[in-house]
XYZ file of C-alpha atoms in Angstrom:
341
model
C 106.074 23.363 -66.446
C 107.383 25.319 -69.353
C 104.661 24.270 -71.460
C 102.177 25.524 -68.672
C 103.748 29.107 -68.436
C 103.474 29.204 -72.502
C 99.710 28.317 -72.161
C 99.055 30.865 -69.401
C 101.061 33.468 -71.872
C 99.226 32.655 -74.337
C 95.641 32.720 -72.771
C 96.585 36.276 -71.334
C 97.568 37.395 -75.059
C 94.193 36.064 -76.341
C 92.333 37.656 -73.300
C 94.184 41.218 -74.110
C 93.517 41.220 -77.466
C 89.972 40.757 -77.189
C 89.954 43.320 -74.784
C 91.427 45.571 -77.269
C 89.427 44.702 -79.832
C 86.190 45.220 -77.618
C 87.600 48.515 -76.487
C 88.262 49.679 -80.419
C 84.388 48.586 -81.346
C 82.512 51.557 -82.719
C 79.992 52.834 -80.609
C 77.207 53.068 -83.219
C 76.554 50.480 -86.165
C 77.632 51.779 -89.569
C 74.718 50.237 -91.639
C 72.253 53.159 -90.590
C 71.397 56.431 -92.035
C 71.311 58.122 -88.669
C 73.504 57.840 -85.283
C 72.053 59.422 -82.193
C 73.383 59.126 -78.957
C 71.126 59.574 -75.497
C 73.157 60.497 -72.066
C 70.619 59.718 -69.188
C 71.832 61.210 -65.850
C 70.021 58.615 -63.392
C 68.390 55.313 -64.105
C 65.125 55.999 -62.034
C 61.659 55.886 -63.109
C 60.999 59.448 -65.095
C 64.068 59.648 -66.744
C 63.882 55.900 -67.810
C 60.288 56.574 -69.364
C 61.331 59.841 -71.122
C 64.485 57.899 -72.819
C 61.901 54.734 -73.863
C 59.339 57.404 -75.098
C 62.169 59.330 -77.117
C 63.830 55.835 -78.523
C 60.478 54.226 -79.295
C 59.202 57.073 -81.120
C 61.923 58.120 -83.289
C 62.373 54.228 -84.276
C 58.747 54.347 -85.230
C 58.846 57.537 -87.457
C 62.397 56.301 -88.967
C 60.706 53.355 -89.833
C 57.624 54.891 -91.410
C 60.013 57.034 -93.173
C 61.720 54.175 -94.796
C 65.053 55.191 -92.499
C 67.140 53.572 -90.039
C 68.511 54.733 -86.911
C 70.847 53.325 -84.199
C 69.884 54.903 -80.531
C 72.878 54.214 -78.129
C 72.280 54.979 -74.585
C 74.475 55.542 -71.579
C 73.593 56.270 -68.239
C 75.754 58.372 -66.270
C 74.718 56.760 -62.666
C 74.032 60.349 -61.128
C 78.066 61.320 -61.529
C 78.926 64.752 -63.345
C 82.269 63.355 -64.648
C 80.311 60.434 -66.296
C 78.169 62.821 -68.093
C 81.096 64.803 -69.518
C 82.838 61.222 -70.467
C 79.593 60.167 -72.067
C 79.315 63.420 -74.011
C 82.847 63.192 -75.280
C 82.194 59.778 -76.441
C 79.294 60.758 -78.595
C 81.286 63.703 -80.225
C 83.999 61.481 -80.590
C 82.084 58.786 -82.266
C 80.500 61.273 -84.689
C 76.946 61.040 -83.752
C 74.320 62.519 -85.946
C 72.327 64.162 -83.006
C 72.650 63.579 -79.102
C 69.984 64.229 -76.646
C 70.557 64.746 -72.656
C 67.981 63.324 -70.353
C 67.898 65.628 -67.104
C 69.819 68.783 -67.000
C 73.350 67.391 -66.144
C 73.757 65.399 -69.042
C 72.086 67.864 -71.333
C 74.688 70.389 -70.278
C 77.550 67.826 -70.749
C 76.571 67.401 -74.489
C 75.775 71.139 -74.933
C 79.415 71.931 -74.103
C 80.917 68.832 -75.806
C 78.941 69.701 -79.232
C 79.533 73.144 -79.072
C 81.061 74.204 -82.503
C 80.922 70.420 -83.648
C 77.986 71.045 -85.866
C 76.126 68.300 -83.930
C 72.194 68.832 -82.817
C 71.721 68.727 -79.278
C 68.361 67.903 -77.767
C 67.112 67.976 -73.915
C 64.490 66.629 -71.971
C 63.343 66.104 -68.509
C 65.141 69.609 -68.022
C 63.127 72.380 -65.689
C 64.663 75.565 -67.132
C 67.256 75.464 -70.332
C 67.413 79.217 -70.107
C 68.393 79.404 -66.299
C 70.818 76.418 -67.138
C 72.644 78.739 -70.047
C 71.722 76.080 -72.587
C 69.220 78.164 -75.135
C 68.675 82.047 -75.481
C 64.850 81.506 -75.047
C 62.262 79.027 -74.776
C 60.711 80.729 -77.937
C 63.879 81.383 -79.875
C 66.609 78.941 -78.506
C 69.027 79.838 -81.609
C 72.411 77.810 -81.769
C 72.252 73.860 -82.230
C 70.215 73.422 -78.906
C 66.338 72.743 -78.243
C 64.318 69.962 -76.528
C 61.282 69.640 -74.134
C 60.940 70.821 -70.460
C 59.553 68.583 -67.708
C 58.434 72.107 -66.080
C 55.419 70.996 -63.584
C 52.638 73.144 -62.853
C 53.941 74.140 -59.573
C 50.849 76.745 -58.437
C 48.260 73.876 -59.401
C 50.381 71.305 -57.157
C 50.573 73.900 -54.155
C 47.102 74.848 -54.136
C 46.167 71.028 -54.405
C 48.186 70.838 -51.163
C 46.025 73.346 -49.762
C 43.029 71.412 -50.511
C 43.796 67.985 -49.278
C 45.034 69.503 -45.769
C 42.025 71.746 -45.450
C 39.779 69.135 -47.009
C 40.633 66.648 -43.890
C 37.939 66.015 -41.067
C 40.431 66.441 -38.639
C 41.512 70.051 -40.150
C 37.865 71.310 -39.999
C 38.602 75.018 -39.675
C 42.223 75.198 -39.498
C 44.076 77.152 -42.725
C 47.219 75.517 -44.314
C 50.292 77.644 -42.793
C 53.378 75.776 -43.512
C 54.376 73.804 -46.487
C 57.822 71.957 -46.321
C 59.821 71.344 -49.603
C 61.920 68.418 -49.792
C 64.807 68.564 -52.384
C 68.544 68.287 -53.385
C 70.485 71.601 -52.850
C 73.010 70.484 -55.704
C 70.439 70.196 -58.441
C 69.808 73.370 -60.294
C 66.324 72.462 -61.383
C 65.126 72.019 -57.942
C 66.409 75.466 -56.969
C 64.308 76.988 -59.553
C 61.300 74.988 -58.512
C 62.137 75.835 -54.624
C 61.907 79.589 -56.194
C 58.783 79.198 -58.085
C 57.020 77.432 -55.174
C 58.502 80.129 -52.516
C 56.644 82.584 -54.957
C 53.359 80.725 -55.079
C 53.149 80.432 -51.356
C 53.922 83.794 -50.778
C 50.837 84.820 -52.728
C 48.894 82.323 -51.032
C 49.872 83.405 -47.235
C 51.489 80.308 -46.546
C 55.356 79.723 -45.349
C 57.489 77.452 -47.296
C 60.042 75.872 -45.160
C 62.968 74.492 -46.974
C 64.296 70.900 -46.526
C 67.758 71.108 -48.821
C 69.724 67.990 -48.566
C 73.277 67.160 -50.349
C 72.106 63.544 -51.092
C 69.860 60.904 -50.561
C 71.648 59.726 -47.119
C 70.205 63.046 -45.736
C 66.497 62.230 -46.405
C 65.987 61.467 -42.484
C 67.607 64.803 -41.587
C 65.709 66.816 -44.354
C 62.513 65.400 -42.958
C 63.307 66.470 -39.362
C 63.761 70.100 -40.864
C 60.211 69.987 -42.105
C 58.634 68.187 -38.790
C 56.340 71.410 -37.933
C 54.859 71.402 -41.767
C 51.323 70.864 -42.348
C 52.627 68.924 -45.858
C 55.552 68.170 -47.731
C 56.237 69.036 -51.652
C 58.598 66.961 -53.756
C 59.767 68.885 -56.750
C 60.913 67.075 -59.890
C 64.355 66.402 -58.440
C 66.226 63.393 -59.625
C 68.269 62.544 -56.167
C 65.005 62.552 -54.375
C 63.093 60.910 -57.014
C 65.733 58.110 -57.269
C 65.600 57.636 -53.420
C 61.789 58.186 -52.965
C 61.050 54.587 -51.273
C 63.375 56.321 -48.655
C 61.005 59.221 -48.372
C 58.215 57.164 -48.359
C 59.789 54.936 -45.588
C 60.855 58.185 -43.373
C 57.289 59.471 -43.678
C 55.518 56.336 -42.267
C 58.441 54.693 -40.262
C 59.264 57.771 -38.294
C 55.341 58.581 -37.758
C 55.341 61.640 -39.379
C 52.455 60.600 -41.901
C 52.216 63.942 -43.421
C 50.472 64.614 -46.603
C 52.690 64.752 -49.290
C 52.568 65.693 -53.231
C 55.590 64.826 -55.650
C 55.658 66.625 -58.785
C 56.047 63.605 -60.779
C 53.752 60.541 -61.281
C 56.074 57.810 -60.638
C 57.293 58.941 -57.352
C 53.718 60.114 -56.153
C 52.621 56.728 -56.291
C 55.040 55.250 -54.130
C 54.947 58.121 -51.562
C 52.707 61.138 -52.371
C 48.674 61.321 -52.404
C 47.791 63.290 -55.386
C 49.763 65.298 -58.020
C 49.364 66.830 -61.491
C 52.107 65.148 -62.947
C 53.874 65.615 -66.144
C 54.007 62.550 -68.485
C 57.762 61.589 -69.041
C 57.411 59.224 -71.759
C 55.197 61.733 -73.686
C 57.942 64.328 -73.298
C 60.732 61.889 -74.753
C 58.086 61.126 -77.709
C 57.793 64.930 -78.278
C 61.650 65.052 -78.253
C 61.598 62.318 -80.778
C 59.417 64.414 -82.964
C 62.119 67.140 -82.879
C 65.049 64.922 -83.566
C 63.258 63.425 -86.760
C 62.525 67.025 -88.184
C 66.236 67.946 -87.530
C 67.859 64.653 -89.080
C 65.062 63.826 -91.831
C 63.357 67.233 -92.845
C 66.525 69.365 -91.761
C 65.148 71.890 -89.510
C 67.552 73.884 -87.464
C 67.278 73.087 -83.599
C 67.645 76.717 -82.596
C 64.373 77.522 -84.755
C 62.360 74.862 -82.781
C 60.703 76.368 -79.619
C 61.324 74.367 -76.315
C 58.141 72.490 -75.453
C 56.445 71.721 -72.265
C 53.189 69.566 -71.002
C 51.762 72.348 -68.575
C 48.625 72.685 -70.326
C 47.996 68.676 -69.995
C 49.043 67.617 -66.623
C 46.133 65.337 -65.557
C 45.131 65.019 -61.942
C 46.540 61.707 -60.384
C 45.445 60.473 -56.984
C 46.917 57.559 -54.871
C 44.279 56.012 -53.282
C 46.346 53.023 -51.662
C 48.934 55.394 -49.922
C 46.116 57.891 -48.368
C 44.285 54.927 -46.946
C 47.789 53.566 -45.585
C 48.175 56.892 -44.039
C 44.837 57.625 -42.964
C 44.223 60.874 -45.227
C 40.711 61.504 -46.826
C 40.516 62.460 -50.230
C 38.086 65.605 -50.224
C 35.012 65.097 -52.190
C 35.634 67.986 -54.539
C 39.109 66.422 -55.657
C 37.576 63.073 -56.203
C 34.780 64.573 -58.287
C 37.701 66.530 -60.161
C 39.525 63.110 -60.680
C 36.498 61.342 -61.998
C 35.353 63.837 -64.365
C 38.592 63.040 -66.232
C 37.416 59.940 -66.856
C 33.996 60.924 -68.588
């Protein structure tokens, strides 16, 4: 019996020691030229695309330059306190540069790296000025810059009008109400809501708000938009992460409305068509900034914030259109085909 207890205690000591050694293990490799920390707010399509684009491109650029880099990514699982914990860990482990993917992660890094002489980049952030991270897009100042996923909201809203009024069943009708489904807690979504509201006012269209607090309220959000002609979904992390629920609610509850999502990936699951931002390219653009800062010695505050407003192509989800019984107007299809020529 005594031997058994000795064995149990010995095993416990081994496990505890292993755990302590694991906890003390450095976050970054020590045999590289540069250590880069990436904080990603959620593990959904667009943000993952941005992260993949950043890591792939930065590794490529470093290899070509004969340099080495260790990129460590942590996902906050949509929790603000996790964003802060991750940011503090990167700073404590002396990252040479950090990247925040989405506004909550980027803001936490900005706060943690303040006065630490650590460059901060962001991507998949709609408005870094409004979020208080940079002084202006043209002249960011300080130690922060990055790439914005601001989307062509006016083109997207006007696309909704073309789709709605182009339906044979809507002949002679004019688009009058657009519903916007978004999360009240996301700053970037509030910015997009206000921009959409301005565009709709100019078009003489009413924008009906379907704000929700989390993904569990998508059903109630849809109920607010029951009388709308179509629905617009901005680049909202919470809604994008639950886009299957949006699709299920639209179809299963019999709404079957025209939906235009601001992002390509959610749009291919629940939307009809959009002018979407390429998040992988956004990540690659941020990687070029990181390379210029780390290798070429550029100051982050001197690098203008970049976006892809001028190069968002039209995409069409023909399968979803057919499933919902929606006709893609001829002039929209003609524009789509012309892109490939």
